[in-house]
Amino acid sequence: MHLLSIDDLSDGQIAAILDEGERWFAYNRQPRRNDHRLDGLTIVNAFFENSTRTLLSFEIAANRLGAQVVTMQVEHSSIKKGETLDDTARTLNAMRPDALVIRHGTRGAPADVAAIMDCPVINAGDGIGEHPTQALLDAATIRQHFGRVEGLKIAICGDLKHSRVARSNAKLLERLGAKLRFAGPPSLLPDHLGATGIDEAVDGADVVMMLRVQRERMEEDLGDGPGEFLTRYGLTEGRLAAAAPDAVVMHPGPINRGVEIEGSLADHPTRSLIVRQVEMGVAVRMACLDLLAAERLRQA
Amino acid sequence: MHLLSIDDLSDGQIAAILDEGERWFAYNRQPRRNDHRLDGLTIVNAFFENSTRTLLSFEIAANRLGAQVVTMQVEHSSIKKGETLDDTARTLNAMRPDALVIRHGTRGAPADVAAIMDCPVINAGDGIGEHPTQALLDAATIRQHFGRVEGLKIAICGDLKHSRVARSNAKLLERLGAKLRFAGPPSLLPDHLGATGIDEAVDGADVVMMLRVQRERMEEDLGDGPGEFLTRYGLTEGRLAAAAPDAVVMHPGPINRGVEIEGSLADHPTRSLIVRQVEMGVAVRMACLDLLAAERLRQA
Amino acid sequence: MHLLSIDDLSDGQIAAILDEGERWFAYNRQPRRNDHRLDGLTIVNAFFENSTRTLLSFEIAANRLGAQVVTMQVEHSSIKKGETLDDTARTLNAMRPDALVIRHGTRGAPADVAAIMDCPVINAGDGIGEHPTQALLDAATIRQHFGRVEGLKIAICGDLKHSRVARSNAKLLERLGAKLRFAGPPSLLPDHLGATGIDEAVDGADVVMMLRVQRERMEEDLGDGPGEFLTRYGLTEGRLAAAAPDAVVMHPGPINRGVEIEGSLADHPTRSLIVRQVEMGVAVRMACLDLLAAERLRQA
């Protein structure tokens, strides 16, 4: 079993990951953590794109389950010597890892690698494809806060066209019964989403999920001046006033303060769940690694 | 409790770290080391400046206590995506580390991070600020060699203006009762130190501590030709002849042979404590990590 | 005891490494691996040249024996600050590692480092010098496949002049009783080898071991057009037809498809041992680390 897309998970598996994620969340707050259930297993992180939070999150998650963790950094890789991704996958597979976590700049690369590997592969972000563990941690954070996801009005706002976070979240939150709204700059909206302006999306929303402006993935320049993006498409305190009274703000991070979100909102003690998302990230990744590894040990 | 500066430590804590450091020094020379007292704890090394010896030293120290160690390298960090240091700290904190070791090019950055973190923060060097574990390992090395620090005449020589090592050592060695002398190129002397020429500083000294020429931190070029720095400000065998008969030489490393210190002195079998400092470094960092983590577990 | 060259090993040690390598090969295929025999030992990987497969292979090998593993990457090292290799070795030694794995671009550098270290040093590739663990894993792979090495006709083909893999393999396979043939572009042949054309070398061979074209180590440009290297010096299906009926193909990786080897041959389900070599690599390195560490613990 792989975790390349939200589509790979059954409803039961999603529920199990959210439940276990909340459990690990509490566990991680304990002064000492002595669970070594993945002792004797090798988890390889293959990161072909730079990342801080996602790599650290997976490394800590695997460590906290007692696994042996090895990280391959692309800067030091054979890729520069012209090896194909398939050959890299065959090499990694021959080292008999028990799970492979992969981030890659090209959509579909994790699936190509998974087709070669004998162990579970977790997609930690593939270009403009998916980022399933981000969606799972977002859903777990929402559920922990509201006690449910079903029936909540959730606005996903920003560069929807290039966002793997939006793609995975749209799939997962819809399956969990949320009512989704989408908003963003017109040039950054995929055609198939019924997107609106941000004010319309935020109106009455329980959750406003802002996306990072992914300048590095944009094909067209938005041509905006300083502060212009925030005014036109970003989340401000004024704009959030139209949301539900207890509405919360989310962001996958790292945030661009004053671009897609007003800094004071990101730091808001009761409105912002942004830091909580990071904490849930480690917990949900523990749940994912445990689920995949446990299934594998059962098969053996 | 944090270890940002020597000022953070009580006299009792300093004594405990030096005692425990010597104990771990002996422990590390054993053929096998089975102490896992920090098993189940997560220690994050966040290095925003390149380093070999300090990072390796902390990684090995944490490993030898059985902790789970994760290292964040700035080259792969969100910093490049424009995230603020405060936001990075909030992200790291949300991952619930049990100690954070931070090196940063800006003085005061570790204190800013510590203000956000819920766990102990160890300053592994902040610009021209402090480097407390270096001072502790230097003091432990001196005490191990002479049996005491009190009353010893210790010369600290070199770029005093930009040296965090000098700053932390001056504080610590003075508290331990050493008689300090300072010397260096006039343009590299802070005003508040009563600094002299190197010959005066070395005269009768028990310990001569040479600092690395930190060209990367200097604002003015010294304009010296090849060998000129050594002749004017460096430590030579000739110059050391004026020190106490059993005087020893120290250096935080990495050394510039023939610049601030004559190569033969650095390698001297009885005079040089330079390699011993490195060995004591791992030991003293084990003592620091253990002290901070133990205090935290007690609080829990 | 160090493992700098095949010459460092007695016949008995070679036999023990091959036997243990095969045992760890089977062990690594188990669903869970609970051997922690090197728990409490520190293994340092010092890689002064980029590498993916070799570094990962050593990291996983050490992890699977329960050792604490720390990796020093040259990009972050003091080397850039001008520290000599000897001073780096003294620093590493002072941290009391229990084994040091070193890759370096300069032939002989691991031996220089070993002269300083108190712990066993394993050469993981030194310029155009040796790469003994690669030769050991190659021999183990051949022996596992054929049940023996003695008497086999083995062709080693490619850039023999710059290949540390060829150098170590020539020594080892000859000692194990193989009948060696060498072939390569005339400008890339060392004078002392009785080298032939590739067709002559492959004729009747049981094993054809292709070397990676090491463009980065070549002093002269071969001046070949696209596909010309493969046609003149590479291994094609047509060329392999002249080998023994059950001949196998090997390559230390990463492969240049269509340069030194035809892609279909590299992927051949029964003819290619290339992926098997990678798998045996982890196993044989476990055997080497265990042998060196065990000997050291016995001495203690």
Short mmCIF file of N, CA and C in Angstrom, two decimals, chain C residues 45-46 85 111 162 187 211 228 231 241 248 259:
data_model
loop_
_atom_site.label_atom_id
_atom_site.label_comp_id
_atom_site.label_asym_id
_atom_site.label_seq_id
_atom_site.Cartn_x
_atom_site.Cartn_y
_atom_site.Cartn_z
N ASN C 45 30.72 8.96 9.25
CA ASN C 45 30.93 8.98 7.81
C ASN C 45 31.47 10.35 7.41
N ALA C 46 32.69 10.38 6.91
CA ALA C 46 33.28 11.64 6.47
C ALA C 46 33.40 11.60 4.96
N LEU C 85 43.84 18.38 6.13
CA LEU C 85 43.20 17.08 6.34
C LEU C 85 43.68 16.45 7.64
N ALA C 111 44.41 6.74 3.93
CA ALA C 111 45.59 6.21 4.64
C ALA C 111 46.21 7.29 5.52
N HIS C 162 41.36 5.19 -14.46
CA HIS C 162 40.90 6.05 -13.38
C HIS C 162 39.97 5.34 -12.39
N SER C 187 43.41 4.92 -24.54
CA SER C 187 43.95 6.02 -23.74
C SER C 187 43.60 5.88 -22.26
N LEU C 211 32.56 -0.65 -16.18
CA LEU C 211 32.86 0.46 -15.29
C LEU C 211 32.13 1.71 -15.76
N GLU C 228 28.92 6.75 -29.72
CA GLU C 228 30.19 6.21 -30.21
C GLU C 228 30.89 5.38 -29.14
N THR C 231 29.27 1.94 -28.99
CA THR C 231 29.61 1.12 -30.16
C THR C 231 31.03 0.59 -30.07
N ALA C 241 26.50 -11.68 -26.61
CA ALA C 241 26.18 -12.99 -27.19
C ALA C 241 27.41 -13.89 -27.28
N VAL C 248 26.75 -13.16 -16.79
CA VAL C 248 26.01 -12.08 -16.14
C VAL C 248 26.77 -10.76 -16.30
N VAL C 259 25.71 4.59 -22.78
CA VAL C 259 27.11 4.98 -22.91
C VAL C 259 27.98 3.75 -22.71
#
